[in-house]
C-alpha positions as MATLAB code, in Angstrom:
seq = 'XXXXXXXXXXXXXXXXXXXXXXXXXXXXXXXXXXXXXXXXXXXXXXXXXXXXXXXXXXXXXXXXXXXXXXXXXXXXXXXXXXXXXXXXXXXXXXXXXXXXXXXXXXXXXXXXXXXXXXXXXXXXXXXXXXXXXXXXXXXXXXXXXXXXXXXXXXXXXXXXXXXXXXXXX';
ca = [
       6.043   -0.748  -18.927;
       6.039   -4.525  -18.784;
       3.294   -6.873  -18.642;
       4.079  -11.061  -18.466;
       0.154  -11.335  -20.145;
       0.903   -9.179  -23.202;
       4.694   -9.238  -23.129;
       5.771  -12.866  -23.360;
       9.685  -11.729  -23.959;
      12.504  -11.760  -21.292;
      11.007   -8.815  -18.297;
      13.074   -5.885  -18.138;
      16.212   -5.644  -15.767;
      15.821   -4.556  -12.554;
      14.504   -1.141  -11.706;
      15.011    1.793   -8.615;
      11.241    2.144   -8.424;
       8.919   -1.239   -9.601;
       5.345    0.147   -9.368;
       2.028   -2.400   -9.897;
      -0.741   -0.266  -10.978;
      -3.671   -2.316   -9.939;
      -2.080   -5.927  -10.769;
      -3.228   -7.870   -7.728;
      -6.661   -7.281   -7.648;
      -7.715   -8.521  -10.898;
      -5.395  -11.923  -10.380;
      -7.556  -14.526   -9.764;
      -5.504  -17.132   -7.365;
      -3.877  -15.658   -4.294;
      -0.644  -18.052   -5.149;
      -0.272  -16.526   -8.554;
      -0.426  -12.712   -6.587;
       2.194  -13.534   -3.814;
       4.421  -15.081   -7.249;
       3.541  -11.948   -9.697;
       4.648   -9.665   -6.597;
       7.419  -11.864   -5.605;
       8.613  -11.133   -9.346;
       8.086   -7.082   -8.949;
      10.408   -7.302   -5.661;
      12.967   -8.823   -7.460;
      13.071   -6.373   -9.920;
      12.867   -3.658   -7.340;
      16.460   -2.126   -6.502;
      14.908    0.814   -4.109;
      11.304    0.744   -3.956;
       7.826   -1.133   -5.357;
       4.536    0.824   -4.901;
       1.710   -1.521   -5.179;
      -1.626   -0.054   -6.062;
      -4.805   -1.867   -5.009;
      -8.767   -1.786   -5.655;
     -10.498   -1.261   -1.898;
     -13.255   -3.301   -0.359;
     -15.082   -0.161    0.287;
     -15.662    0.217   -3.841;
     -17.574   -2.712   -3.658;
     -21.000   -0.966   -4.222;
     -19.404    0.127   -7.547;
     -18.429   -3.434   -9.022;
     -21.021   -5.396  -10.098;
     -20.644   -8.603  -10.602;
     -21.406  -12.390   -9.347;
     -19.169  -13.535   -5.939;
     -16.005  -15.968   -7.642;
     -13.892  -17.130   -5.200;
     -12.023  -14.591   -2.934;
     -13.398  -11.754   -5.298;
     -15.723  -11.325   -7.676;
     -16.551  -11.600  -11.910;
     -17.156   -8.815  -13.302;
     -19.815   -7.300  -15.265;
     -16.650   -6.990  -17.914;
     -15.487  -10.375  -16.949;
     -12.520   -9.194  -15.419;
     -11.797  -10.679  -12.188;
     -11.578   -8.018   -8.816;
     -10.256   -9.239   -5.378;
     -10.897   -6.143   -3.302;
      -8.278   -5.221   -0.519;
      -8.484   -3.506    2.670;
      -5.486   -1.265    3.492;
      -4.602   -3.976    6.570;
      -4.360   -6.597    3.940;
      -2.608   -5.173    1.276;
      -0.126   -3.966    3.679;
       0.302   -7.697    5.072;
       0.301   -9.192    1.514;
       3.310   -7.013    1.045;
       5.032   -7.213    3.849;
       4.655  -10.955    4.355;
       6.032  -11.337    0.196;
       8.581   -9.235    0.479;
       9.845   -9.659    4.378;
      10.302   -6.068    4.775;
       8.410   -3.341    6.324;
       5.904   -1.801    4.292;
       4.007    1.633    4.060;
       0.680    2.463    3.453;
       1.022    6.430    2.717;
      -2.565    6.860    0.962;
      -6.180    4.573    0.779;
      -4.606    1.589   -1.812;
      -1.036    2.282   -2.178;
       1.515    0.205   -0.004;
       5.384    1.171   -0.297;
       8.258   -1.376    0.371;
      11.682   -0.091    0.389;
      14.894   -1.989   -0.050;
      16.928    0.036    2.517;
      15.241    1.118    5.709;
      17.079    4.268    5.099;
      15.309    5.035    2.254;
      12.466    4.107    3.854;
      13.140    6.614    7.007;
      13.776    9.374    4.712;
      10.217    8.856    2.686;
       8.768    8.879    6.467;
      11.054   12.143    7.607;
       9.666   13.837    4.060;
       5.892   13.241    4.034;
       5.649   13.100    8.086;
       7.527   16.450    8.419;
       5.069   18.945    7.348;
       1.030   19.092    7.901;
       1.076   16.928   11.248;
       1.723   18.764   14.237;
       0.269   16.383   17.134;
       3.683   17.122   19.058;
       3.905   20.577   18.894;
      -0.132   20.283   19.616;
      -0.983   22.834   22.653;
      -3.388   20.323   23.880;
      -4.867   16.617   24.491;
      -8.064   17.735   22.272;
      -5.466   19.271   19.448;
      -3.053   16.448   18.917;
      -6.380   13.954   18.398;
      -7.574   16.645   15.871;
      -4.651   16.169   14.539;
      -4.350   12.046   14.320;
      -8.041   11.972   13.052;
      -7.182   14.692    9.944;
      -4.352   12.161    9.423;
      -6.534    9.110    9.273;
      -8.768   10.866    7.033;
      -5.922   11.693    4.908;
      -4.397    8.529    4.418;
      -7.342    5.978    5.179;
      -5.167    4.870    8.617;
      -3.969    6.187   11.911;
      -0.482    6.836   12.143;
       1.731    3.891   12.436;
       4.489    4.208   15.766;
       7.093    4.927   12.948;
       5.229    7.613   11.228;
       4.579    9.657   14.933;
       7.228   12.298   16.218;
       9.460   11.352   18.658;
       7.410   13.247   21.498;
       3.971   12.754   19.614;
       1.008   10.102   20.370;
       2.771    8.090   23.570;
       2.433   11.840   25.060;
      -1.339   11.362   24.421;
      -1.134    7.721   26.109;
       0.429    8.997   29.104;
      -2.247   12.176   29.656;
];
């Protein structure tokens, strides 16, 4: 565990897995995010996860409106993402395709393969719109999905055979 506010030392080497636990939303100016997650990719040899406050806990922070967030009531600053922009903060930082697997949590892999394999594990199992006997299944299925994971299915996360079935019914 390293942190440049407390830790003022040389940062660690570089790591397989880099993860910012809630980092970005409590950093005031959007330059200083896109450097302080610049710095976790570097570090990253495999894969950073990237874990984000959402707009939708807004009725929970109270505090007064300060620039692109908000101070407060501990005088902490809070920049509240939405899973679209967290995922484009990342990608756009890190030019590489990320993954938003859960509400808050983006994944950016080094080596697509890696990548493909996280998809192949967590897509494998519990989503069945493919194998789905009919139109009114497989969207049963997407929706469960999307409330899973706070997002439909990206194209790279559906089965070979899966939604562009639905598209074509």
């Amino acid at each position: 565990e390293w942190d440049p506010h407390f830790n003022t030392g040389t940062p660690p080497s570089p790591h397989d897995i880099v993860f910012m636990t809630y980092v970005l939303n409590v950093i005031e100016h959007p330059a200083e995010r896109e450097t302080v997650l610049l710095d976790a990719w570097r570090n990253t040899q495999r894969v950073l996860v990237v874990t984000t406050r959402l707009n939708w806990e807004r009725r929970r922070v109270h505090g007064d409106d300060l620039a692109d967030g908000l101070l407060s009531s501990r005088n902490t600053f809070q920049h509240l993402y939405s899973n679209a922009e967290l995922r484009e903060l990342v990608e756009r930082v890190t030019a590489a395709q990320g993954l938003t697997p859960r509400p808050g949590v983006a994944y950016v892999f080094r080596r697509d393969q890696d990548r493909l394999a996280f998809v192949a594990r967590t897509l494998g199992t519990g989503h069945d719109w493919a194998a789905s006997p009919d139109t009114a299944s497989a969207i049963a299925e997407v929706i469960r999905f999307a409330e899973e994971r706070g997002r439909v299915p990206l194209f790279d996360e559906s089965p070979g055979d899966g939604l562009p079935q639905l598209a074509r019914r």
